[in-house]
Coordinates of C-alpha atoms in Angstrom, one line a residue:
X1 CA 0.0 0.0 0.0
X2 CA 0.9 3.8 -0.4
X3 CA 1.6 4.8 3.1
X4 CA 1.6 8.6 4.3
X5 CA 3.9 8.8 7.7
X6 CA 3.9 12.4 9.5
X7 CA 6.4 12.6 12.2
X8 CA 8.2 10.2 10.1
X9 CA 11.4 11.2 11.9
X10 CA 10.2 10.9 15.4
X11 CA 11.0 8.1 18.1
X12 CA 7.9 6.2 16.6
X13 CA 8.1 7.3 13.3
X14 CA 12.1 6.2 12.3
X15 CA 11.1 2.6 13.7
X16 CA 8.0 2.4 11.9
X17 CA 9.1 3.9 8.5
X18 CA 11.6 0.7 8.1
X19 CA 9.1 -1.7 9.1
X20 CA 6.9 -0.8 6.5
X21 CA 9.2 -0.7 3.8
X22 CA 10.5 -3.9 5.0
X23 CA 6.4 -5.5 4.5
X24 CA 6.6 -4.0 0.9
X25 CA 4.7 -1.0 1.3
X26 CA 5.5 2.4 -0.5
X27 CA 5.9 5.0 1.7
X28 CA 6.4 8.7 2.0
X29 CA 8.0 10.3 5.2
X30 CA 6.8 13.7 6.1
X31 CA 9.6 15.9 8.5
X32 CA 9.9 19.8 9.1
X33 CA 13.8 19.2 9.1
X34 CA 15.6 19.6 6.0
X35 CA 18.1 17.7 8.1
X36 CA 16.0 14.3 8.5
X37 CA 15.8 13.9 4.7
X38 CA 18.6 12.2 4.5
X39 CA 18.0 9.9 7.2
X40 CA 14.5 9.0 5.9
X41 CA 15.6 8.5 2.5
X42 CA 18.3 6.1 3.7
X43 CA 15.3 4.0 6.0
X44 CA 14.2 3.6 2.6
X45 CA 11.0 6.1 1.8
X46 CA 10.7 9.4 0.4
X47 CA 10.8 12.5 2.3
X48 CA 8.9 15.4 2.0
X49 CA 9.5 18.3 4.2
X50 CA 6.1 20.0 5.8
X51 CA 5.4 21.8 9.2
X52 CA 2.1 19.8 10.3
X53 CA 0.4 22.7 11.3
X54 CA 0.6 24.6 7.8
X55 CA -2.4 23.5 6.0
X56 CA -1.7 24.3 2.7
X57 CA 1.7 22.5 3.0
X58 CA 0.1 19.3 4.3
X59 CA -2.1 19.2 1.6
X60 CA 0.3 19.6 -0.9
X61 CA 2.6 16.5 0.6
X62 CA -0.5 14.2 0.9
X63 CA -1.7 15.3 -2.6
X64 CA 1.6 14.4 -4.1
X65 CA 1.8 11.0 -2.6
X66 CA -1.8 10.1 -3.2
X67 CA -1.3 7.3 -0.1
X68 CA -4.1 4.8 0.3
X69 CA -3.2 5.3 4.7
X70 CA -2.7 8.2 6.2
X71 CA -0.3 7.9 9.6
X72 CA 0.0 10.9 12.4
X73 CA 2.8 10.7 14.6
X74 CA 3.7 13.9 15.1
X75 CA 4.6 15.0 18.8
X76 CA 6.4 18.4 19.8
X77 CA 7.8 16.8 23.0
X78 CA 11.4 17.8 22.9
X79 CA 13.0 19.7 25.9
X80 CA 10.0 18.9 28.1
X81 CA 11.4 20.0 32.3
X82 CA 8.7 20.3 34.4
X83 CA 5.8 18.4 35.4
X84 CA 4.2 20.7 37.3
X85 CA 3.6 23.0 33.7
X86 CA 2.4 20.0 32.1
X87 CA 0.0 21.4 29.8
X88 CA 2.5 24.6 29.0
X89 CA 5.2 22.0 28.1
X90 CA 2.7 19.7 26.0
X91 CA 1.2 23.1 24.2
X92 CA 3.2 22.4 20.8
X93 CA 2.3 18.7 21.0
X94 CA -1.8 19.5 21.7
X95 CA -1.7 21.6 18.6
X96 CA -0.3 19.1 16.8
X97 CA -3.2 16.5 18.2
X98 CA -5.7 19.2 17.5
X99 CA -4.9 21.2 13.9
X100 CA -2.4 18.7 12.7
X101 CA -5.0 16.2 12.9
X102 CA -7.8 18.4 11.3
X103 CA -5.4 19.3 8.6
X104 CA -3.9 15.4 8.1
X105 CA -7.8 14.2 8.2
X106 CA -8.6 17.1 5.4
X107 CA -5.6 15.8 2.9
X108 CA -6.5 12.3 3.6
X109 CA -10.4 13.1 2.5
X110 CA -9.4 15.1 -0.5
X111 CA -6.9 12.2 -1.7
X112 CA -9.6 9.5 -1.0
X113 CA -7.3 7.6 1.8
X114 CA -8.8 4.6 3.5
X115 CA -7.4 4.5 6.7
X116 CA -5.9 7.2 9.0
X117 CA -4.3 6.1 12.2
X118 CA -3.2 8.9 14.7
X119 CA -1.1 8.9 17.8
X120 CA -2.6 8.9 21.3
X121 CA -1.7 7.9 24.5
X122 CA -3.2 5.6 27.6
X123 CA -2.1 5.8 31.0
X124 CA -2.3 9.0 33.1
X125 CA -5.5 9.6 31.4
X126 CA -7.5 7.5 32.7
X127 CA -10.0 7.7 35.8
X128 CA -7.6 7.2 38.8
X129 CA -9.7 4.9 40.9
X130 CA -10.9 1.5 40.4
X131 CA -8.7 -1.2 38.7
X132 CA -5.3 -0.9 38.6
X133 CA -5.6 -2.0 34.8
X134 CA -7.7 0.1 32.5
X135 CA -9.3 -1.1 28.8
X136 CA -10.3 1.1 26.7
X137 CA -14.2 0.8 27.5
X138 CA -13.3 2.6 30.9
X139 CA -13.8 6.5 31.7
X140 CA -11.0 9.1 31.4
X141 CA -10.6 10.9 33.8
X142 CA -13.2 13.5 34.9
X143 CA -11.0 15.6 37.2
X144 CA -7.7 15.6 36.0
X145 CA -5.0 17.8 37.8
X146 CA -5.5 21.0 37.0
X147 CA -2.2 21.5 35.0
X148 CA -3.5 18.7 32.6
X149 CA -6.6 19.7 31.4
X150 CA -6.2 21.1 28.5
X151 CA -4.0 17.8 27.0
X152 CA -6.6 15.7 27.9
X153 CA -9.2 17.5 26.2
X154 CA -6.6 17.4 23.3
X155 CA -6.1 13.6 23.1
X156 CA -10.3 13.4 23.4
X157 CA -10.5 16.1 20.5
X158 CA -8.0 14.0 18.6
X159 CA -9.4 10.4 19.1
X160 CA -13.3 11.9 18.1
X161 CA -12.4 13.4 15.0
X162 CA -10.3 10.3 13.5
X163 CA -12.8 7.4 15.2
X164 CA -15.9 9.5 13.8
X165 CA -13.9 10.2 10.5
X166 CA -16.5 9.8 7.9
X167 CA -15.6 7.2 5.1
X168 CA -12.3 6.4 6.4
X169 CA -11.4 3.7 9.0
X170 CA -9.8 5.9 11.9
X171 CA -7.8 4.1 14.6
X172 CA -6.4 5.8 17.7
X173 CA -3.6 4.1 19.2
X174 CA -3.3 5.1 23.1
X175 CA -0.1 4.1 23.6
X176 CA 2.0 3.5 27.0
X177 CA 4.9 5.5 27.9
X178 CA 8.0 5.2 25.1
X179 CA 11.2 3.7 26.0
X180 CA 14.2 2.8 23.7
X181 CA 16.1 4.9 21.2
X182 CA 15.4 8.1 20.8
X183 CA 12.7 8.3 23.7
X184 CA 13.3 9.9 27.1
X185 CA 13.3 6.5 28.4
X186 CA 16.8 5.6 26.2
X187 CA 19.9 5.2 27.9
X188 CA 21.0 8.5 26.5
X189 CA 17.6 9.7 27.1
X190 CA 16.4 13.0 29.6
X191 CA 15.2 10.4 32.4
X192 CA 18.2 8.7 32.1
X193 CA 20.5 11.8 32.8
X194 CA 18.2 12.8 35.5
X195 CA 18.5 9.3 37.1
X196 CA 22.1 9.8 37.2
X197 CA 21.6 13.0 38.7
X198 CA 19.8 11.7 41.9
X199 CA 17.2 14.4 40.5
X200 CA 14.1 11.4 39.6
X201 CA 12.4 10.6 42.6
X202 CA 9.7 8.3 44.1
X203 CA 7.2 10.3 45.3
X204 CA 5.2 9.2 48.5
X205 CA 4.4 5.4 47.9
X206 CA 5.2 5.3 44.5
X207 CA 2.2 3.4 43.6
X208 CA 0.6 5.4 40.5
X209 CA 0.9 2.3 37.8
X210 CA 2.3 2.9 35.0
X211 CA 2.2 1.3 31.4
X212 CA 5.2 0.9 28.8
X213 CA 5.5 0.3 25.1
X214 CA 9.3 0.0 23.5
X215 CA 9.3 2.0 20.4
X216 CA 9.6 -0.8 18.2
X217 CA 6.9 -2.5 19.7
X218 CA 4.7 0.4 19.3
X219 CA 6.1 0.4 15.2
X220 CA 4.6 -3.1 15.0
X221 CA 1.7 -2.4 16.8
X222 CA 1.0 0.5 14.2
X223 CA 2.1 -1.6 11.3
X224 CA -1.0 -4.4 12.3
X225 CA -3.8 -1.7 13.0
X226 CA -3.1 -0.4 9.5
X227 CA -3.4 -3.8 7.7
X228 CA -6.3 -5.3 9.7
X229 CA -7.6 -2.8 12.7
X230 CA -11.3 -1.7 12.8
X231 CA -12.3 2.2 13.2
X232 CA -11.6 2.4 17.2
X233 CA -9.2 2.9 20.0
X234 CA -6.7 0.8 21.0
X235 CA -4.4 0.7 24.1
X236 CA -0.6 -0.3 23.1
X237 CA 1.3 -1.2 25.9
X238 CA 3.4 -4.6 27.4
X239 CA 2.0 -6.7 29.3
X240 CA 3.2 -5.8 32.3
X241 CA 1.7 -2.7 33.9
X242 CA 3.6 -1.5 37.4
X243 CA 4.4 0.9 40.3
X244 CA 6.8 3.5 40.5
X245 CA 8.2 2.3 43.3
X246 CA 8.9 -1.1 41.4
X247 CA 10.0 -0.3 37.8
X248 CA 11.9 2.7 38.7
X249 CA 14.5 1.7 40.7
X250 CA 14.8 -1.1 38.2
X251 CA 15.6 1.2 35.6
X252 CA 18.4 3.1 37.7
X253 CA 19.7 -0.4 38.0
X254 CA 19.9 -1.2 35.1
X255 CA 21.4 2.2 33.6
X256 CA 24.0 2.1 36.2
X257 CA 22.5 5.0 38.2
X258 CA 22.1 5.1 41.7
X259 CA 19.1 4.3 43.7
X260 CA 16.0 6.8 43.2
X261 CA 15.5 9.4 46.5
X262 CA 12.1 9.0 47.9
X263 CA 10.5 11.9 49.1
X264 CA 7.3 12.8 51.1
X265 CA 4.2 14.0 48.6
X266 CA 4.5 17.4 50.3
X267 CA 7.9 17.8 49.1
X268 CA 7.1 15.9 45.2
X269 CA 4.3 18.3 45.3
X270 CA 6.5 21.5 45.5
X271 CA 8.7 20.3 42.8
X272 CA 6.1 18.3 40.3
X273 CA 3.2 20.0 41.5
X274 CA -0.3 18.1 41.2
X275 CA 0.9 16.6 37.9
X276 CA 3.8 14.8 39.2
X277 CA 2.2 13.7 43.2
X278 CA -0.9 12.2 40.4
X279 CA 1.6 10.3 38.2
X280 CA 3.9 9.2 40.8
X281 CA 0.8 8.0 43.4
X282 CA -2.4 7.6 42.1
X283 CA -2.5 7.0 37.9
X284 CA -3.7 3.6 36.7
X285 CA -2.3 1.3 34.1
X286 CA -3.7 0.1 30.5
X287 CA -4.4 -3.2 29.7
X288 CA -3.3 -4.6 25.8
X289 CA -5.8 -7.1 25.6
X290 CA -8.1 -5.4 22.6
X291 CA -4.9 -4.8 21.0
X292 CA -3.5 -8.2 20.9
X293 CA -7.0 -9.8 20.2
X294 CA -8.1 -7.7 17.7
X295 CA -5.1 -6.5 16.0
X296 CA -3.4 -9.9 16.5
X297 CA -0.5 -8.1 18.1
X298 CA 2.3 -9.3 20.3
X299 CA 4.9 -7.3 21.9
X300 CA 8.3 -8.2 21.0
X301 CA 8.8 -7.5 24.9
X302 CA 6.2 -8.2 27.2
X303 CA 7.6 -6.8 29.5
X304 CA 9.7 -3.9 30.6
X305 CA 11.7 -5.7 32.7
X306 CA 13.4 -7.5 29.8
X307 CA 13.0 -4.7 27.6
X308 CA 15.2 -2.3 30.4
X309 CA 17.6 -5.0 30.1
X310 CA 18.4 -5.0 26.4
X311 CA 16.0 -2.5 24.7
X312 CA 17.3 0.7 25.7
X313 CA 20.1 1.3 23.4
X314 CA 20.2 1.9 20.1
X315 CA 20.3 -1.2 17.9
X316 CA 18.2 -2.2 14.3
X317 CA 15.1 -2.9 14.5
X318 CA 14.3 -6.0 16.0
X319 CA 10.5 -6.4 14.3
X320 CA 12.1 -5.9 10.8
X321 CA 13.7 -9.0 11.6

């Protein structure tokens, strides 16, 4: 198939690209860096060059490639400090959810594309009481910290227009937190260096529950809702959902870092405000079961314990393989 990747140069996106070349697809690769070209020729596609929220330059790319699938990755997440200004930090990346989407889902309708499939996320969204282990039939939740409001009204904006896309098979895919190369969660990544730093903490108990997806597990993820996924959401994540206070002094093991700090909530709340006290205590998990029924998906790692142990660097694409 003709295959339309935005964000094609992204943590997601340079794992994905590669995997669909490699299952014989045709596929171009839309970056706003004249600098990615290169790199996205050599993964094997063809690059155009487009800033996501210019309309008239995102029709032009998707007009010229004609793609029978349109694919939205696009994230403005880079340089992201501080929890406590969540929404602030995630402002480039809720446009992105918002217009980009409007103006992706407008190309795709004028070029007659059958599928779009469009990047969302599951985990700290979700209600945070009940199960530990959300699906995607459960609430989001209806009293998010203050400082995250406006994201999660992005991410609902985002998954109503491509699920209700009219004509077209729309598929959100809410996946779990990155790790791997070119994530925050890579061994060269931002968590990582804070790690090292002493300067990641547990919060109170640690028990907010979180859920992970390695990038190249999310690629193949992406690559079976395009070839067989109904219109819907879908949670992508391991198997394995978890604590704070369990898989993050793991990860400091495991990068050679020393043992996280643990601090009272009173004190996390100063420095993460709301925002970090909700992730760090009381956010639930997302369960992968739609996902690996419907989509007949497996995760290359089911689990981030395994994947922490040899899935953080950079090395080629295991689902390619």
């Amino acid at each position: 198939m003709k295959v339309f990747v935005a964000g094609a140069a992204g943590a997601i996106g340079r794992r994905l690209v590669p995997l669909l070349v490699a299952h014989g697809h045709e596929v171009t690769a839309m970056t706003r860096s004249d600098d990615k070209t290169r790199m996205l020729r050599d993964l094997g596609a063809d690059p155009v060059r487009a800033d996501g929220l210019d309309a008239r330059a995102v029709m032009r790319a998707v007009g010229r490639s004609r793609p029978e699938v349109v694919i939205h990755e696009m994230t403005g997440l880079a340089g992201i400090k501080r929890l406590r200004n969540f929404d602030r930090e995630f402002a480039p990346t809720n446009r992105l959810r918002t217009e980009g989407v409007e103006h992706l889902l407008a190309a795709a309708y004028m070029v007659g594309a059958r599928r779009f499939i469009a990047q969302s996320f599951g985990n700290w969204n979700y209600e945070r009481t009940g199960s530990a282990t959300k699906t995607e039939d459960d609430p989001l939740d209806p009293h998010p910290p203050a400082a995250q409001r406006r994201s999660l009204a992005a991410l609902g904006e985002l998954e109503r227009a491509v699920v209700n896309a009219d004509g077209i098979t729309g598929i959100a895919l809410r996946y779990g937190n990155f790790y791997g190369p070119g994530s925050s969660f890579a061994a060269d990544g931002e968590i990582a260096t804070m790690l090292r730093k002493r300067a990641f903490p547990i919060i109170g108990d640690g028990a907010g529950v979180w859920s992970f997806v390695h990038v190249d597990d999310a690629a193949t993820a992406t690559l079976a809702a395009m070839e067989r996924g109904d219109a819907g959401v879908y949670n992508v994540a391991d198997d394995d959902p978890a604590p704070v206070a369990e898989w993050l002094p793991e990860l400091a093991r495991r990068l050679g870092a020393p043992a996280p700090r643990r601090v009272p909530v009173w004190l996390g709340r100063i420095a993460a405000g709301e925002v970090g006290v909700s992730l760090m205590t009381q956010i639930r998990g997302a369960s992968n079961a739609k996902a690996k029924r419907d989509l007949a998906w497996t995760p290359l790692y089911a689990s981030w314990r395994e994947g922490f142990a040899d899935g953080l660097g950079d090395a080629s694409l295991r689902a390619a393989a």
